[in-house]
Short mmCIF file of N, CA and C and ligand atoms in Angstrom, two decimals:
data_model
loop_
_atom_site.label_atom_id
_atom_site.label_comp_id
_atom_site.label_asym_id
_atom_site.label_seq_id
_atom_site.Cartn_x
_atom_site.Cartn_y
_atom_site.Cartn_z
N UNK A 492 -1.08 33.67 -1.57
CA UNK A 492 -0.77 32.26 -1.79
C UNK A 492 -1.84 31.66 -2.72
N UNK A 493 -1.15 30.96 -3.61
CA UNK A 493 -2.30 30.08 -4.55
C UNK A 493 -3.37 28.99 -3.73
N UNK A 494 -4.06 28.66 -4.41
CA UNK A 494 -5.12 27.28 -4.33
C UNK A 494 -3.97 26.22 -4.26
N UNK A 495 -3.00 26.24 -5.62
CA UNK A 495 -2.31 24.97 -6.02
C UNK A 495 -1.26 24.42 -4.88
N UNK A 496 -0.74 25.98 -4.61
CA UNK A 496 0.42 25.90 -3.48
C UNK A 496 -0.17 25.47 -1.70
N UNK A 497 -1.68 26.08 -1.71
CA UNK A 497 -2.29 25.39 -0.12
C UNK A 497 -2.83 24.07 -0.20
N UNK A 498 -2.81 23.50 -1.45
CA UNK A 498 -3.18 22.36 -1.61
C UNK A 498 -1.95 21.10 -1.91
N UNK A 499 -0.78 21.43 -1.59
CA UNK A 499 -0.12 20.75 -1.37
C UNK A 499 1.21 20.64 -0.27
N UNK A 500 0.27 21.49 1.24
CA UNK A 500 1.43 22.00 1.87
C UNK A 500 1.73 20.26 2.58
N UNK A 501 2.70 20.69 3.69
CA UNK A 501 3.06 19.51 4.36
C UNK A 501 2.22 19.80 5.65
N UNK A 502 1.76 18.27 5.72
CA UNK A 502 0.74 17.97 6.85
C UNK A 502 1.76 17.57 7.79
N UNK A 503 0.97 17.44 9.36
CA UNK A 503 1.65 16.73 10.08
C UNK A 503 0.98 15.34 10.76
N UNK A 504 1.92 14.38 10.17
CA UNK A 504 1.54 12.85 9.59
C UNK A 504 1.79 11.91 11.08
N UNK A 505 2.92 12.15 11.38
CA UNK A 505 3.39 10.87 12.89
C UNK A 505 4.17 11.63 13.53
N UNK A 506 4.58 11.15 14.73
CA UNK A 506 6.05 10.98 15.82
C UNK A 506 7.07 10.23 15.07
N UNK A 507 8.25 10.59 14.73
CA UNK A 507 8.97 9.75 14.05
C UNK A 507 8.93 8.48 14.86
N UNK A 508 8.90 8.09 16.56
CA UNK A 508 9.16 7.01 17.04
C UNK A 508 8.28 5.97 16.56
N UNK A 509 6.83 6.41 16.25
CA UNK A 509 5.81 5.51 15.34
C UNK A 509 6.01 4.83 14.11
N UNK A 510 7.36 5.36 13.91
CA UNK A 510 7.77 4.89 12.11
C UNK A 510 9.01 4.74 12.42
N UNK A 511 9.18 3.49 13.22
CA UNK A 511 11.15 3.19 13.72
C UNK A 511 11.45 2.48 11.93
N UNK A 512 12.43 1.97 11.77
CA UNK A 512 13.52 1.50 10.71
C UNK A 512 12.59 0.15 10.73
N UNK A 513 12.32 0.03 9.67
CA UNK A 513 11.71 -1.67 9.32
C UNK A 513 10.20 -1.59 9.56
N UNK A 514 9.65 -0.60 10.08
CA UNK A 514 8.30 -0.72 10.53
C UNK A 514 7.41 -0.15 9.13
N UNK A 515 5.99 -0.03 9.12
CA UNK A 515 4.88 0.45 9.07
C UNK A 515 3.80 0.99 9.86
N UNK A 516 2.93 1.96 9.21
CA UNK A 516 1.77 3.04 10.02
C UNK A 516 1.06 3.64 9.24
N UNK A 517 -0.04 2.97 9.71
CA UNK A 517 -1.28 3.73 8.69
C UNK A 517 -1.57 5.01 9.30
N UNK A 518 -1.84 6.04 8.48
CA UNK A 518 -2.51 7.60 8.99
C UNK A 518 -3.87 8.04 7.65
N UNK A 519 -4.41 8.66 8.29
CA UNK A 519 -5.48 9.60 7.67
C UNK A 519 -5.74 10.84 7.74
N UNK A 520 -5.22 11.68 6.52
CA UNK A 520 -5.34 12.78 6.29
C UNK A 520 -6.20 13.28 5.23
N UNK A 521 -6.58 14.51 5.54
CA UNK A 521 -7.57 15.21 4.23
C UNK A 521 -7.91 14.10 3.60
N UNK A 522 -8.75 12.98 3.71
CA UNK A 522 -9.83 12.23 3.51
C UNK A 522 -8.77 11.27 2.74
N UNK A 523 -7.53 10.83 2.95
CA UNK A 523 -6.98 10.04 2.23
C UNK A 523 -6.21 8.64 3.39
N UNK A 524 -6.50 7.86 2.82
CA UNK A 524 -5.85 6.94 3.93
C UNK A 524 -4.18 6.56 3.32
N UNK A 525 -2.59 7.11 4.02
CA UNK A 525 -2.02 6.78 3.77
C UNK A 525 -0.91 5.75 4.63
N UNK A 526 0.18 5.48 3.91
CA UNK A 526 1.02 4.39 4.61
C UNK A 526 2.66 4.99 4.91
N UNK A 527 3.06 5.10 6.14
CA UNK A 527 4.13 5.62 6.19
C UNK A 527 5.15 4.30 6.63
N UNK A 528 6.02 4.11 5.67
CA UNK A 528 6.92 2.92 5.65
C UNK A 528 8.43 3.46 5.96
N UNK A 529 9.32 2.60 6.68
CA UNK A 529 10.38 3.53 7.13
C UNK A 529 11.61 2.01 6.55
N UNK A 530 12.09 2.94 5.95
CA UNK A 530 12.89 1.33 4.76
C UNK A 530 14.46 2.19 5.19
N UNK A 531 15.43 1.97 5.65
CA UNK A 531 17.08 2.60 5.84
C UNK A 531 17.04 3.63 6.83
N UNK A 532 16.03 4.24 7.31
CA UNK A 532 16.02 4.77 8.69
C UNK A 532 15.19 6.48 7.47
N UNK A 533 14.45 5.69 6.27
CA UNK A 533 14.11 7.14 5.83
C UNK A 533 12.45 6.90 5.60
N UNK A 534 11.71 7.53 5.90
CA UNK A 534 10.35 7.20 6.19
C UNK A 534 9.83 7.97 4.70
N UNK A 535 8.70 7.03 4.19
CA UNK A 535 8.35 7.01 2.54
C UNK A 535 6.91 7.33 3.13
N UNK A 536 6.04 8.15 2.40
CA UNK A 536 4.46 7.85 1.89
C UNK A 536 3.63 7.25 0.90
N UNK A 537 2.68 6.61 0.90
CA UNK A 537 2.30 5.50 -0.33
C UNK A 537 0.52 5.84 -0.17
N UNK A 538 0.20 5.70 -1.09
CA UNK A 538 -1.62 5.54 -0.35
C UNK A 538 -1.97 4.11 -0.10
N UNK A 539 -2.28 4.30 1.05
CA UNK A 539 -2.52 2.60 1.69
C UNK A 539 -3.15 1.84 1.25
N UNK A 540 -4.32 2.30 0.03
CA UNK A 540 -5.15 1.00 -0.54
C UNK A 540 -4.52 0.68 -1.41
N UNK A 541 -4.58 -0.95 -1.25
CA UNK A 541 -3.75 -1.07 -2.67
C UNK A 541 -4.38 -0.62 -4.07
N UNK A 542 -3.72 -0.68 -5.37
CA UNK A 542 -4.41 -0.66 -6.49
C UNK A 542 -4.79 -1.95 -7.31
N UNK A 543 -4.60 -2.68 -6.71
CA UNK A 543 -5.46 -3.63 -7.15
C UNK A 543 -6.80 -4.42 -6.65
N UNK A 544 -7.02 -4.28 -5.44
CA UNK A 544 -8.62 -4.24 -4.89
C UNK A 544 -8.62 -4.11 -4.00
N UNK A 545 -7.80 -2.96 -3.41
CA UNK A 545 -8.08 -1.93 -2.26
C UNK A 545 -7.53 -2.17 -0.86
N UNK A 546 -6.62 -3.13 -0.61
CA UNK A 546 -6.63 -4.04 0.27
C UNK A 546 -5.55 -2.90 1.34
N UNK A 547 -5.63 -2.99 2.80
CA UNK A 547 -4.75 -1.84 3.37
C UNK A 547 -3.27 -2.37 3.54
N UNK A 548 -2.29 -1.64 2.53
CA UNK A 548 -1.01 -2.36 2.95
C UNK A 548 -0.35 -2.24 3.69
N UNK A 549 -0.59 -1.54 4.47
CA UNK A 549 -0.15 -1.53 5.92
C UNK A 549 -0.17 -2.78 6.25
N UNK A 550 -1.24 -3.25 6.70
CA UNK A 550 -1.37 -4.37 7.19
C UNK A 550 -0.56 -5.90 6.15
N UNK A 551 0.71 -5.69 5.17
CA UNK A 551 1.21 -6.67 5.09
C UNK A 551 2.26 -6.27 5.22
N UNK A 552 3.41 -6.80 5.04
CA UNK A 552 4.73 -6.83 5.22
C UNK A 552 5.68 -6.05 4.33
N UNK A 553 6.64 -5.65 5.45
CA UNK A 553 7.78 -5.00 4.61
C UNK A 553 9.09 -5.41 4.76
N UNK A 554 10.00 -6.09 3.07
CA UNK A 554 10.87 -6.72 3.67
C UNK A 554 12.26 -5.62 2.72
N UNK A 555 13.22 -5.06 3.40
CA UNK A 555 13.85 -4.12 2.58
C UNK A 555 12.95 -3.07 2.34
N UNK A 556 13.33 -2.75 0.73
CA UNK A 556 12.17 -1.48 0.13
C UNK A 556 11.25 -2.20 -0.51
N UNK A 557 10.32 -3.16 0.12
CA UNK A 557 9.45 -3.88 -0.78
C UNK A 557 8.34 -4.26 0.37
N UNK A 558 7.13 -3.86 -0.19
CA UNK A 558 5.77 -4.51 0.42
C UNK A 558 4.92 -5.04 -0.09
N UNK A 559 4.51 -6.39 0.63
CA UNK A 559 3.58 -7.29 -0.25
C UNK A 559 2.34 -7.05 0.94
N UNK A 560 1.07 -6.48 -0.31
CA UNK A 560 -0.06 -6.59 0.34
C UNK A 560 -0.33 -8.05 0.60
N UNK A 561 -0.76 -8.07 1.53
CA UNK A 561 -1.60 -9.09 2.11
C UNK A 561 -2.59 -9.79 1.78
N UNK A 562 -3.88 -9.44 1.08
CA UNK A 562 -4.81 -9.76 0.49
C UNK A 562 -4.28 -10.80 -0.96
N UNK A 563 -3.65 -10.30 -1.95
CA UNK A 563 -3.23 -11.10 -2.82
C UNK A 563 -1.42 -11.36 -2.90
N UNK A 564 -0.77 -10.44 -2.31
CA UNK A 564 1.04 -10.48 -2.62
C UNK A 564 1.45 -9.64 -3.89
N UNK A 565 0.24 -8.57 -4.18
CA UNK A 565 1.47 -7.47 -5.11
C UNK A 565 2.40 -6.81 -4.08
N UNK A 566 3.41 -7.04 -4.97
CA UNK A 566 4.36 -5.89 -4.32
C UNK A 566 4.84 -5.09 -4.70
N UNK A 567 5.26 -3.68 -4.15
CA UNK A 567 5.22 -2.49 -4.84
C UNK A 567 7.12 -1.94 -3.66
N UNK A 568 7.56 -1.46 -4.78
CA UNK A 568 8.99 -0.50 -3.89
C UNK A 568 8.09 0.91 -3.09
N UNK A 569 8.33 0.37 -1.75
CA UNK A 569 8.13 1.91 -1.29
C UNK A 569 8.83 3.33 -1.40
N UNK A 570 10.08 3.31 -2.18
CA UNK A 570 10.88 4.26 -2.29
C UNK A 570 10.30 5.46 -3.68
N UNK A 571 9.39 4.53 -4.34
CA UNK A 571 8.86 4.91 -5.48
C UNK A 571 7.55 4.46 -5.77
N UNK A 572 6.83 3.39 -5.14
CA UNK A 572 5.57 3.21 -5.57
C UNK A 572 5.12 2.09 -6.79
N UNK A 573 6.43 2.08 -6.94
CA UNK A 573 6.73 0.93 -8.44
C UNK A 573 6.27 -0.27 -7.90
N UNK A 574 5.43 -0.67 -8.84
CA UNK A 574 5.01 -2.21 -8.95
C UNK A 574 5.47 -3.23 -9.04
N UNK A 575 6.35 -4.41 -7.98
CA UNK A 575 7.25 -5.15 -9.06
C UNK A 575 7.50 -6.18 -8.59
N UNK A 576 5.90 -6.93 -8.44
CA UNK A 576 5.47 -8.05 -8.22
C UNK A 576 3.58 -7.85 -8.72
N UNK A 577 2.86 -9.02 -9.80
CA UNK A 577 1.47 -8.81 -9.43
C UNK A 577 1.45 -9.84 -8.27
N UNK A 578 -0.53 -9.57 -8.53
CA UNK A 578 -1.08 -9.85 -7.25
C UNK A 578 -0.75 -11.99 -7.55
N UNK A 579 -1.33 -12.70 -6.66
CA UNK A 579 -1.36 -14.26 -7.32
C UNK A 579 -2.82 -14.26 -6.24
N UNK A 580 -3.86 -14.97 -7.61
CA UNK A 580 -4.69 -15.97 -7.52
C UNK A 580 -4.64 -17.26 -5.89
N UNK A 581 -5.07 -17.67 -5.22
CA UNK A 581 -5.07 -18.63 -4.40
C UNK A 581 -5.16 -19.86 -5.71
N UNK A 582 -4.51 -21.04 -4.99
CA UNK A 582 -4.73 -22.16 -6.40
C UNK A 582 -5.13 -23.17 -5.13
N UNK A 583 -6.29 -23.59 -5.54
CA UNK A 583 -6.90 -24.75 -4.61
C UNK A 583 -5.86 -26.23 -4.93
N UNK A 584 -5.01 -26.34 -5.99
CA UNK A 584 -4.40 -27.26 -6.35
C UNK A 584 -2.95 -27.26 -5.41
N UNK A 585 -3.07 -26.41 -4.71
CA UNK A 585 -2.06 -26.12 -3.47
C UNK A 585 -2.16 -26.43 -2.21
N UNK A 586 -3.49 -26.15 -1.96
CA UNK A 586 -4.10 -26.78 -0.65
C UNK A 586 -3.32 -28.02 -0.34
N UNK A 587 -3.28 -28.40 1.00
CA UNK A 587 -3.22 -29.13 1.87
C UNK A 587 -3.69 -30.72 1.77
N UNK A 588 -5.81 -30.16 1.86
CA UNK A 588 -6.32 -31.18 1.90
C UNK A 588 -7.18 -30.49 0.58
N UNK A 589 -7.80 -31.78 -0.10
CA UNK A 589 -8.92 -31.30 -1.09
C UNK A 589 -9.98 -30.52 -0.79
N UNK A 590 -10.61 -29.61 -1.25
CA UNK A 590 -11.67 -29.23 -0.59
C UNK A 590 -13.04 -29.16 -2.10
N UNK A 591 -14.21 -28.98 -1.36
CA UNK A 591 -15.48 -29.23 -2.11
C UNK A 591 -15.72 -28.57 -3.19
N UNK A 592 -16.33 -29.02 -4.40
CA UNK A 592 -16.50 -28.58 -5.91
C UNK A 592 -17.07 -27.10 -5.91
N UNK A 593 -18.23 -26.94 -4.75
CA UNK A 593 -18.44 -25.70 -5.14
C UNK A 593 -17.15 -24.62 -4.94
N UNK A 594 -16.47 -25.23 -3.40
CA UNK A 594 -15.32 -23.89 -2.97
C UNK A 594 -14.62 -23.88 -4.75
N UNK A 595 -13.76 -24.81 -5.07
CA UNK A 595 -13.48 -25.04 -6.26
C UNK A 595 -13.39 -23.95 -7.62
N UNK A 596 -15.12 -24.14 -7.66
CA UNK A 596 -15.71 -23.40 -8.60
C UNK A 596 -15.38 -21.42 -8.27
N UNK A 597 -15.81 -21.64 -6.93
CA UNK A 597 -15.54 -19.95 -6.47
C UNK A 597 -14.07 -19.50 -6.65
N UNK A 598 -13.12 -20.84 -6.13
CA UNK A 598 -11.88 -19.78 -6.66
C UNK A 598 -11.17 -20.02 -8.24
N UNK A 599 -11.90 -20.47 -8.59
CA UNK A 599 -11.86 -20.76 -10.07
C UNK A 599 -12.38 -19.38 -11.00
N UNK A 600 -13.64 -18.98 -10.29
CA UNK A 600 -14.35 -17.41 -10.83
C UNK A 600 -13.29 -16.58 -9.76
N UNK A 601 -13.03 -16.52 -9.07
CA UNK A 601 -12.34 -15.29 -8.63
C UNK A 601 -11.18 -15.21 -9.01
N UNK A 602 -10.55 -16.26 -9.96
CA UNK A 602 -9.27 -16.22 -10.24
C UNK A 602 -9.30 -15.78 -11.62
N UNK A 603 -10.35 -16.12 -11.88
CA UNK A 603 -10.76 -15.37 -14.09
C UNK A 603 -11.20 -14.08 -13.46
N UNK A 604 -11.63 -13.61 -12.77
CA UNK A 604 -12.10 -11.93 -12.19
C UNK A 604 -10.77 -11.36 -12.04
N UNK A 605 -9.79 -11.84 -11.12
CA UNK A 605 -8.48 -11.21 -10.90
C UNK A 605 -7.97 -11.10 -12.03
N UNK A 606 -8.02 -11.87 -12.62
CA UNK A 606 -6.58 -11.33 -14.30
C UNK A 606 -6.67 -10.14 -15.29
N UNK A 607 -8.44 -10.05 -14.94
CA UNK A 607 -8.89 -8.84 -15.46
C UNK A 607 -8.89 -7.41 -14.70
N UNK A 608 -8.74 -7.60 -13.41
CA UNK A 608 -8.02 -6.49 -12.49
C UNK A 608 -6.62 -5.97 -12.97
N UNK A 609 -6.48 -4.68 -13.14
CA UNK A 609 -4.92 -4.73 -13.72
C UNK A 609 -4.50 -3.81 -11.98
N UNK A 610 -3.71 -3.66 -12.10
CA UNK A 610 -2.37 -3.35 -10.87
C UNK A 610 -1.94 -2.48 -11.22
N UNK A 611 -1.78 -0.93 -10.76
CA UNK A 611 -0.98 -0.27 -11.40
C UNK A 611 0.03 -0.03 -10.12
N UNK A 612 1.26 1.25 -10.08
CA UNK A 612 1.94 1.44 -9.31
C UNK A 612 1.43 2.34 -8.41
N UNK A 613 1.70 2.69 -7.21
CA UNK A 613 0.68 3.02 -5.74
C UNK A 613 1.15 4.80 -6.16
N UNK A 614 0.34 5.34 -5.78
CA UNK A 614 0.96 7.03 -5.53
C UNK A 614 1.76 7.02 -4.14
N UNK A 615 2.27 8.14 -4.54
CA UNK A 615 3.09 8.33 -3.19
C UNK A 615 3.15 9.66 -2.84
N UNK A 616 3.74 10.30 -1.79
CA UNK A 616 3.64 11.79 -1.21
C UNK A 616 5.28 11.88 -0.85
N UNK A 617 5.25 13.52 -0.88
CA UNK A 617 7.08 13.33 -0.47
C UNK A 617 6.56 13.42 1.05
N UNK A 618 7.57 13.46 1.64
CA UNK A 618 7.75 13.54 3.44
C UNK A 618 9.12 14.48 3.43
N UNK A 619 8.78 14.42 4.75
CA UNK A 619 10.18 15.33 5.32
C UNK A 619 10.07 15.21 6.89
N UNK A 620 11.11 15.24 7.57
CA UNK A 620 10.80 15.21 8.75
C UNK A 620 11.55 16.37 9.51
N UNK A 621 10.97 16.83 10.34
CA UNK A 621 11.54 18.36 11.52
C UNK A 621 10.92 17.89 12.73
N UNK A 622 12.46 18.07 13.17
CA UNK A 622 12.12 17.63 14.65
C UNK A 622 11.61 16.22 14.65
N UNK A 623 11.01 15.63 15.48
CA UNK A 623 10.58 14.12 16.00
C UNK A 623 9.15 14.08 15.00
N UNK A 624 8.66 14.79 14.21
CA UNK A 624 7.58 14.80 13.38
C UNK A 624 7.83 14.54 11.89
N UNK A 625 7.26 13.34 11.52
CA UNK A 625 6.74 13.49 9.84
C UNK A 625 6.01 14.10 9.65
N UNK A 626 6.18 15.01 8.61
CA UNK A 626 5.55 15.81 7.40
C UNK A 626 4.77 15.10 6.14
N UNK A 627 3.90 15.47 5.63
CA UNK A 627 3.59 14.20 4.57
C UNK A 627 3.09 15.36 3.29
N UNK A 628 3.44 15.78 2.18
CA UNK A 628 3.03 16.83 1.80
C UNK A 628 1.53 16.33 0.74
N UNK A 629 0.50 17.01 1.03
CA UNK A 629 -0.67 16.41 0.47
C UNK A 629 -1.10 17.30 -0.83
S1 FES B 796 -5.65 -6.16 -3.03
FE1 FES B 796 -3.50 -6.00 -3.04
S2 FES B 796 -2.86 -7.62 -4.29
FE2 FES B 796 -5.01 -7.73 -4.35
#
């Protein structure tokens, strides 16, 4: 057996019951943190940080085949990894109540820092499932 071929066998990732229809689940394998999303009753792999400043997307929402990280709202198709939403800036001109010149100023610099962040589309892993187990091939 090759290097190339043991280096991309299928791991064993979840219990399918951990990844019901509509859900999310973070796992960690061979030093990679990934996201197993279950969109039509078919469970996808993604790498959980986002690519735009790392944020775990697990932890935001999945509505259909679409997840918006949490940290800023890119959203990416889990069926493919495709990008197809960027991230958005917070706009203090949205707020509620006014708040103070310095906060202001900070999301004023973190919002000229973000534009220069680019976003690309997430990697992904195939899966397969046997028996009550995901596979995640690494
Ligand atoms: S870290 Fe995901 S959109 Fe910014």
């Amino acid at each position: 057996m090759s290097n190339q071929t043991e280096q991309h066998q299928f791991i064993d990732a979840s219990d399918t019951k951990d990844v019901p229809p509509g859900k999310m689940k973070h796992v960690e394998a061979e030093e990679k943190e990934i996201l197993l999303a279950n969109t039509d009753g078919k469970v996808y792999a993604l790498c959980d940080r986002c690519s735009h400043m790392n944020a775990p997307l697990s932890m935001g929402t999945l509505n259909g085949k679409v997840i918006t990280c949490p940290m800023h709202g890119a959203r990416f198709d889990v069926t493919t990894g495709k990008k197809v939403g960027e991230p958005m800036a917070p706009d203090p001109s949205k707020f509620p109540e006014p708040i103070p010149e310095g906060l202001q100023k900070m999301f004023a610099r973190s919002a000229e820092i973000m534009s220069k962040v680019k976003t690309y589309d997430q990697p992904t892993y195939e899966t397969r499932v046997e028996g009550n187990r995901v596979k995640v091939r690494m």
